[in-house]
Structures are given as C-alpha cells and as structure tokens.
PDB file of C-alpha atoms in Angstrom:
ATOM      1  CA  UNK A  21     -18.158  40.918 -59.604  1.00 55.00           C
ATOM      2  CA  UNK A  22     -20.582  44.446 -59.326  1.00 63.00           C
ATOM      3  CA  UNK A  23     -19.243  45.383 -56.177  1.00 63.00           C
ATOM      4  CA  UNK A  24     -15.449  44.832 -57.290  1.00 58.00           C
ATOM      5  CA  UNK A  25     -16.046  47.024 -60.478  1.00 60.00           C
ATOM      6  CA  UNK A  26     -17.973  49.936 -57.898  1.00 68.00           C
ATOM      7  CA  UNK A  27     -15.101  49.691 -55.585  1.00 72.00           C
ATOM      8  CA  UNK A  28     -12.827  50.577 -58.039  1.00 72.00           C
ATOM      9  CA  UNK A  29     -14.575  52.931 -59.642  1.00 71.00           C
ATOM     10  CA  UNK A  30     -14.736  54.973 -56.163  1.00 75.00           C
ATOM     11  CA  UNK A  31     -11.113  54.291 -56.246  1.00 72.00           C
ATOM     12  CA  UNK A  32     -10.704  55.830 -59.358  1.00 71.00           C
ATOM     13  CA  UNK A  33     -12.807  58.940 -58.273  1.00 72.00           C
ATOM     14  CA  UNK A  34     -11.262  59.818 -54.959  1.00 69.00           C
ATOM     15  CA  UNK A  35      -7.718  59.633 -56.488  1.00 68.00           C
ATOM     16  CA  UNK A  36      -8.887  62.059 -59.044  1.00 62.00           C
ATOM     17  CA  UNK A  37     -10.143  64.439 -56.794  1.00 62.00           C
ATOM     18  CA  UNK A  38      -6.651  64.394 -54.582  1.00 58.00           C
ATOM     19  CA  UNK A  39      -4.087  65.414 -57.781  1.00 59.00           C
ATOM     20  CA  UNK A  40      -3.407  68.774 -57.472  1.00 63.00           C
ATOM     21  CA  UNK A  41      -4.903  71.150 -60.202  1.00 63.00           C
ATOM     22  CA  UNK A  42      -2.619  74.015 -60.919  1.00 64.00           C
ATOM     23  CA  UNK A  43      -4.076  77.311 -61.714  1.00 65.00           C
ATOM     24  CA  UNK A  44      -3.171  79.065 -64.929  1.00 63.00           C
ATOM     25  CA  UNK A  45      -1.731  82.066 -64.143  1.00 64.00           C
ATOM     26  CA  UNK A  46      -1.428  84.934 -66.818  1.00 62.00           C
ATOM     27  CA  UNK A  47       0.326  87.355 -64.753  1.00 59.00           C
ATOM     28  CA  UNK A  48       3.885  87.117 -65.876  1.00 59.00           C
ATOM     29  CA  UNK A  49       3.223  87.766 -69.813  1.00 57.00           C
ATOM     30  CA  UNK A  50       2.882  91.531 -70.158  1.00 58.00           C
ATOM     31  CA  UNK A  51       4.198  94.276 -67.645  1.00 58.00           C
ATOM     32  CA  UNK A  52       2.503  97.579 -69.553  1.00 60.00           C
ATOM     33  CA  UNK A  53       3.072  98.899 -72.722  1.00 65.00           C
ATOM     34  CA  UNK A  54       6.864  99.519 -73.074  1.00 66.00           C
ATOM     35  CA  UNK A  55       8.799  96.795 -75.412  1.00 70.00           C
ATOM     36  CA  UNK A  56      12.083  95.135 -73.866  1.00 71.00           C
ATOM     37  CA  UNK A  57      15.641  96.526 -75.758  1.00 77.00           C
ATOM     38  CA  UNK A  58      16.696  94.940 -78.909  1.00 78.00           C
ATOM     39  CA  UNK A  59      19.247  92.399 -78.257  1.00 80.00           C
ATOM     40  CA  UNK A  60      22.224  92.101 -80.858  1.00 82.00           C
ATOM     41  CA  UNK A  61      22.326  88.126 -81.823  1.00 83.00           C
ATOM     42  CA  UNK A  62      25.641  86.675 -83.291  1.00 84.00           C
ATOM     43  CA  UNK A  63      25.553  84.518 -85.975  1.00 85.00           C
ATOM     44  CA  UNK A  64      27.585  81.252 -83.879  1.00 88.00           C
ATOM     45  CA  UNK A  65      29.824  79.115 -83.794  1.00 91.00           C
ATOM     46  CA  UNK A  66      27.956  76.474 -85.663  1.00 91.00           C
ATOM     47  CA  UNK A  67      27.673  79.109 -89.080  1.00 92.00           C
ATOM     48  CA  UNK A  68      31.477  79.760 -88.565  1.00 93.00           C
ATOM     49  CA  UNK A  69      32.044  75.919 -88.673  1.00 94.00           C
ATOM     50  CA  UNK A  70      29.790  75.237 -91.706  1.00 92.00           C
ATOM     51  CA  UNK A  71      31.411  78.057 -93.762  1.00 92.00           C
ATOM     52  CA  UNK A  72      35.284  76.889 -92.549  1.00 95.00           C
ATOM     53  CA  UNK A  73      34.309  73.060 -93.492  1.00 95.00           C
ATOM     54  CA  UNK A  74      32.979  73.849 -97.113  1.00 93.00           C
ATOM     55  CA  UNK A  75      36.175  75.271 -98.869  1.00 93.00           C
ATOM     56  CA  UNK A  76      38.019  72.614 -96.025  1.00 93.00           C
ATOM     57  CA  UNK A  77      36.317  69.615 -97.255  1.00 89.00           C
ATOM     58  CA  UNK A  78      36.797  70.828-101.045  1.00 88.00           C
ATOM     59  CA  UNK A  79      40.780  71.356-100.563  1.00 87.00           C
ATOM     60  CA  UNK A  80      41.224  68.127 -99.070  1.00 82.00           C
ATOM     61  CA  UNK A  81      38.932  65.986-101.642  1.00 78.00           C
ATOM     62  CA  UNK A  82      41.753  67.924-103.961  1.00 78.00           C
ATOM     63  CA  UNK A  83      45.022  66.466-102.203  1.00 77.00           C
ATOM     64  CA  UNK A  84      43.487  63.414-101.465  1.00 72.00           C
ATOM     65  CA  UNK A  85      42.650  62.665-105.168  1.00 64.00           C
ATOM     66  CA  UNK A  86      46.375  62.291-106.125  1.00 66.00           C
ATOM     67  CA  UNK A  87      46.027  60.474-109.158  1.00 67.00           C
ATOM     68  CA  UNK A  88      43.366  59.236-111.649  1.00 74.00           C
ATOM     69  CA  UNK A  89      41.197  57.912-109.559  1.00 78.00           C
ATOM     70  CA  UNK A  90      39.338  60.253-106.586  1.00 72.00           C
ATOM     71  CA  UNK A  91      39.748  59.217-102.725  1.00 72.00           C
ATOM     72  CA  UNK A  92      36.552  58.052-102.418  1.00 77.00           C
ATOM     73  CA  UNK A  93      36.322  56.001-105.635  1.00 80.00           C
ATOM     74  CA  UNK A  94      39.768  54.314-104.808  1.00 78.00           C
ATOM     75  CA  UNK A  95      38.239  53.640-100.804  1.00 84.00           C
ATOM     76  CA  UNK A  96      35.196  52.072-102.328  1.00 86.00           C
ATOM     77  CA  UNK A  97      37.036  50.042-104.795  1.00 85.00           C
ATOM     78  CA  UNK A  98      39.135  48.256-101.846  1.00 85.00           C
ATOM     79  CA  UNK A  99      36.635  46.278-101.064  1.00 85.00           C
ATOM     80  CA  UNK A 100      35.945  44.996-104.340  1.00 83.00           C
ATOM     81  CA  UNK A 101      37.901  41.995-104.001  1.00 84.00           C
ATOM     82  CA  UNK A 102      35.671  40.402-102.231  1.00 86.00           C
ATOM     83  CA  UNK A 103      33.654  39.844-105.603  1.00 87.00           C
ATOM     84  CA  UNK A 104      37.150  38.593-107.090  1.00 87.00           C
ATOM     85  CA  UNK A 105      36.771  36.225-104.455  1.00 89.00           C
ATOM     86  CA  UNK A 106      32.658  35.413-104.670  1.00 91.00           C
ATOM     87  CA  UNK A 107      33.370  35.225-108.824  1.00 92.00           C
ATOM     88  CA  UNK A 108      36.099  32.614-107.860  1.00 93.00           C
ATOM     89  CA  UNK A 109      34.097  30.430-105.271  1.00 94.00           C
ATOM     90  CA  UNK A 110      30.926  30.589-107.346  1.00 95.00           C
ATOM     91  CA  UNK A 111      33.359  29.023-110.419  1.00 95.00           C
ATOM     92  CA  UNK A 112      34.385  26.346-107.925  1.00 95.00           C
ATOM     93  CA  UNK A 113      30.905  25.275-107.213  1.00 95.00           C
ATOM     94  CA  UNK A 114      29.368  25.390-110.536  1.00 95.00           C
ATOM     95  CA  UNK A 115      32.314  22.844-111.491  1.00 94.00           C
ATOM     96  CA  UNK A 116      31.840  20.637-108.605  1.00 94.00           C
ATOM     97  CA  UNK A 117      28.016  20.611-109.285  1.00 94.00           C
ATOM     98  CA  UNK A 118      28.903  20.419-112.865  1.00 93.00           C
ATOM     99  CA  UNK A 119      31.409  17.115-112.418  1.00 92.00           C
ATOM    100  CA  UNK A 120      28.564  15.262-109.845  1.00 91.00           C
ATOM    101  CA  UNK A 121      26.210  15.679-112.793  1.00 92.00           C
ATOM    102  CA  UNK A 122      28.186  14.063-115.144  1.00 90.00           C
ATOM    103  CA  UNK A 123      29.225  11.281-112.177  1.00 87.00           C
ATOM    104  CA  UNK A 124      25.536  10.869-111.214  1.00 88.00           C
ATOM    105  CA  UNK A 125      24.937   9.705-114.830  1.00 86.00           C
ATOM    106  CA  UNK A 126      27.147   7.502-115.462  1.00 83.00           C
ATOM    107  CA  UNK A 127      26.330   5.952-112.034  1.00 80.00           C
ATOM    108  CA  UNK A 128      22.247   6.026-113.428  1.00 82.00           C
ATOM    109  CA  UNK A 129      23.318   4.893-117.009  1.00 82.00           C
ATOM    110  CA  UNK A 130      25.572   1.936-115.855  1.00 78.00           C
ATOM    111  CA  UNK A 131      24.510  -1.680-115.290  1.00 77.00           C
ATOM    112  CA  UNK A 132      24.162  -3.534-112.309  1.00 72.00           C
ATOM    113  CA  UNK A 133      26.137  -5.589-111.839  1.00 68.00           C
ATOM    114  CA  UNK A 134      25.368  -6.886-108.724  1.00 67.00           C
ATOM    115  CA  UNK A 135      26.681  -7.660-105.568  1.00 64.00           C
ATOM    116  CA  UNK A 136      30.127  -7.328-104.972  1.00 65.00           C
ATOM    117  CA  UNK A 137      31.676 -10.320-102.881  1.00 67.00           C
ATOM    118  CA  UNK A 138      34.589  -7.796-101.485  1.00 65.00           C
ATOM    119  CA  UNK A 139      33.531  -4.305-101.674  1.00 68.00           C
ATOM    120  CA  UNK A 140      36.777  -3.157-100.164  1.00 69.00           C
ATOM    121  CA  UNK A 141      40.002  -4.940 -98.714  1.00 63.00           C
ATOM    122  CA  UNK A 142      40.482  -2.562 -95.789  1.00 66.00           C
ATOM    123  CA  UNK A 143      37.133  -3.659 -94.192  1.00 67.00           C
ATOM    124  CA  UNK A 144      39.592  -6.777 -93.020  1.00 67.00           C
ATOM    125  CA  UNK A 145      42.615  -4.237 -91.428  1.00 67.00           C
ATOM    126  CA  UNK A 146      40.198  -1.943 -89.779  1.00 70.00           C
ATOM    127  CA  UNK A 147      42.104  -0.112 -87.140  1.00 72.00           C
ATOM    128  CA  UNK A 148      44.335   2.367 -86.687  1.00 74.00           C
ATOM    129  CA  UNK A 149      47.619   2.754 -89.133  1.00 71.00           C
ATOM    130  CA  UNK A 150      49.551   3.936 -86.143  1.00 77.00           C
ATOM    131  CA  UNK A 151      51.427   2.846 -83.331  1.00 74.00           C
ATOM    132  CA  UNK A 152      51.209  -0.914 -84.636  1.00 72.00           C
ATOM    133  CA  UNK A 153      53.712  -3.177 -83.773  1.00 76.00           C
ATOM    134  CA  UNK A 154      55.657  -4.998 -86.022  1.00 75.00           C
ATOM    135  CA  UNK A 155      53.774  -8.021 -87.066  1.00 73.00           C
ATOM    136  CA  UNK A 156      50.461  -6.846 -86.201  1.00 74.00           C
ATOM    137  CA  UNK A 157      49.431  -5.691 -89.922  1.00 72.00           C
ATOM    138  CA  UNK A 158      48.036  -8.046 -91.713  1.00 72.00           C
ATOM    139  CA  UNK A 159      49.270  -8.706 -95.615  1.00 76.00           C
ATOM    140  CA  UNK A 160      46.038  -8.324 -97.717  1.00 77.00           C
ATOM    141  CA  UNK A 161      47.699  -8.375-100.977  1.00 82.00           C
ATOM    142  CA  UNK A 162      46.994 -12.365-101.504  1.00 86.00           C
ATOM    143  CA  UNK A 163      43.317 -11.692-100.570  1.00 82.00           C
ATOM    144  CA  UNK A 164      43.130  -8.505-102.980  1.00 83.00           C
ATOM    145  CA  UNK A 165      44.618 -10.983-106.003  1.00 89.00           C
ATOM    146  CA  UNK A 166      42.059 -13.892-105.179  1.00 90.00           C
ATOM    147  CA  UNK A 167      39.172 -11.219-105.473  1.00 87.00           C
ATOM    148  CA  UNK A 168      40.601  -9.270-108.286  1.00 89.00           C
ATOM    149  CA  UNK A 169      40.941 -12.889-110.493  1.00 92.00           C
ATOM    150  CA  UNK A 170      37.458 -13.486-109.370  1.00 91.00           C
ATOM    151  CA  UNK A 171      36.112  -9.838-111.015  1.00 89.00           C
ATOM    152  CA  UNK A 172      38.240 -10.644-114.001  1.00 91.00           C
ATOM    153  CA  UNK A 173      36.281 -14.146-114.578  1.00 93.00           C
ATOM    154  CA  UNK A 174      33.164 -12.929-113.876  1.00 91.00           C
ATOM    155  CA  UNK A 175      33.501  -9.917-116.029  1.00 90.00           C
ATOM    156  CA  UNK A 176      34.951 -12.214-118.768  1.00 92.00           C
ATOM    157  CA  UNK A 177      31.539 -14.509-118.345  1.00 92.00           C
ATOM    158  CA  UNK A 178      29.319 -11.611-118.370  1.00 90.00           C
ATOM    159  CA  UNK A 179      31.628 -10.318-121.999  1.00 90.00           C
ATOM    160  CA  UNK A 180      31.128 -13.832-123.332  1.00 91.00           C
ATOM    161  CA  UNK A 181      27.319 -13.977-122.598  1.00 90.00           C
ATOM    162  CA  UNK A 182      26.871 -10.531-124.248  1.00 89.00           C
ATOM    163  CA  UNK A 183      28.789 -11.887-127.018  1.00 90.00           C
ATOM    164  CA  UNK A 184      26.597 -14.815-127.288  1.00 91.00           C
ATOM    165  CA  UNK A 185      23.347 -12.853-127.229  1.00 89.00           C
ATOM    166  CA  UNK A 186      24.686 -10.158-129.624  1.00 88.00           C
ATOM    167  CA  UNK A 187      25.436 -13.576-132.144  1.00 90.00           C
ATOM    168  CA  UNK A 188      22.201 -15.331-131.684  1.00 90.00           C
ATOM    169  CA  UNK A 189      20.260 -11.820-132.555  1.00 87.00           C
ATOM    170  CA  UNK A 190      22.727 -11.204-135.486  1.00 87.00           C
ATOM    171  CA  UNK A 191      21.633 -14.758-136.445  1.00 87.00           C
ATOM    172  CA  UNK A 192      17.787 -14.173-136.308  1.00 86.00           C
ATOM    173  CA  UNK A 193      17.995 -10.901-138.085  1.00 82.00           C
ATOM    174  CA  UNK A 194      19.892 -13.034-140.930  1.00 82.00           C
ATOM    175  CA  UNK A 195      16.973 -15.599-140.577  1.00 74.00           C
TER     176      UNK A 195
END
C-alpha cells in the first residue's frame, strides 16, 4: 500500500511543478504623475425609470381603487372563497362525525340479539339487475314474509320473557 501512496504523491508533485505560474506584473497601474480628464457621468436610465414609476405606480393605485375598497384589497379578497368553501366542508364533516357518534352508541348500547337466520334477502338474487330475461328473477317476497313472521315471534318471545322477569322481580321486591 506504501508504494501506491509514494507514487501518487510524485504524481501530485510533478503536476504541480508543470501549471504555469503567472508573474505579477505592476507595470500597467501608473504612467507618471499626470491624472486622466474628468469624465462627466449621467445619472441613467435606471434613475429615470425609478423616478417615472413612483408618481406612475401612485396614479394608477388611484384609478384602480374605484370604489370603497382599494385594488389590492379587492384582488386579495377573491380568493377568499375558498374559506367559504373550507367553513362549509369542515361543517359537513363535523356532522357526519357527529351522526356516527351517536350511531356507534346506539350500536354499543343495544342488545344482542343474536344471530340473524336471514341477514338480507338479496344474498338469494345475487346478480346483476340488468339485461335479465323475463322469468329469470326470482320472487323473494314469500321468503321475506316467512322471515319477517319469524322476527316478529321471536321478538314477541323475547317481550314476553322480559315481561316475565320484570313480574317475578316486582314479586320478590313485594316479598
């Protein structure tokens, strides 16, 4: 590893030694003791443009603030209804957060009541509702009645046991 690290340091040296040095030369900044003429400088174009622009820019913020309201004020309150909009979409979402909140607990607070036998009559007509021939469908509303009677009795069970239990604690607070 030495000899790689001398190699390029000799390298390094001889490519040194080859750029070209230039010599400072302080020839060219005095010729005697006379002074050069005094040159006459105008002021420019950029002055002339700064001073036309002020009392511009001042005459047109006047025409341009036809009204109550200046130019700029009325530019800046263009985009403003894009808060309208924020305010109204921001309403929107509180509500909907709002109205799952209140459906989340009622769906927490409620009793189980456990498993559904039908949980929907369209799992039974699963296809596509067009282009179906005539005669294809199939008539659910018999099987939606049988399941619907079925609720209704085993809701009015579940009523008549809560009945029951609500007597028999009336009873043993009588007791």
């Amino acid at each position: 590893m030495r000899p790689l690290a001398n190699s390029g340091w000799k390298a390094f040296q001889q490519t040194r030694s080859l750029l070209p040095r230039t010599t400072r030369r302080f020839a060219g900044d005095s010729h005697g003791s006379h002074h050069s003429e005094p040159v006459n400088e105008s002021l420019g174009k950029g002055f002339w443009v700064t001073l036309a622009a002020i009392p511009t820019g001042a005459l047109l913020y006047n025409i341009l603030a036809s009204g109550e309201k200046p130019f700029i004020t009325r530019w800046i309150e263009s985009y403003g209804h894009w808060q309208n909009k924020w305010a109204e979409t921001n309403a929107l979402r509180s509500a909907y957060i709002q109205q799952a909140r209140e459906d989340r607990n009622i769906i927490v607070n409620s009793k189980y009541r456990g498993p559904s036998e039908l949980n929907g009559a369209e799992v039974f007509n699963a296809g596509s509702p067009y282009n179906v021939p005539a005669g294809h469908g199939i008539n659910l509303d018999k099987l939606v009645e049988h399941y619907e009677i079925k609720s209704r009795e085993v809701d009015a069970k579940i009523a008549s046991n809560m009945r029951a239990r609500e007597e028999a604690a009336a009873r043993e607070r009588l007791s």
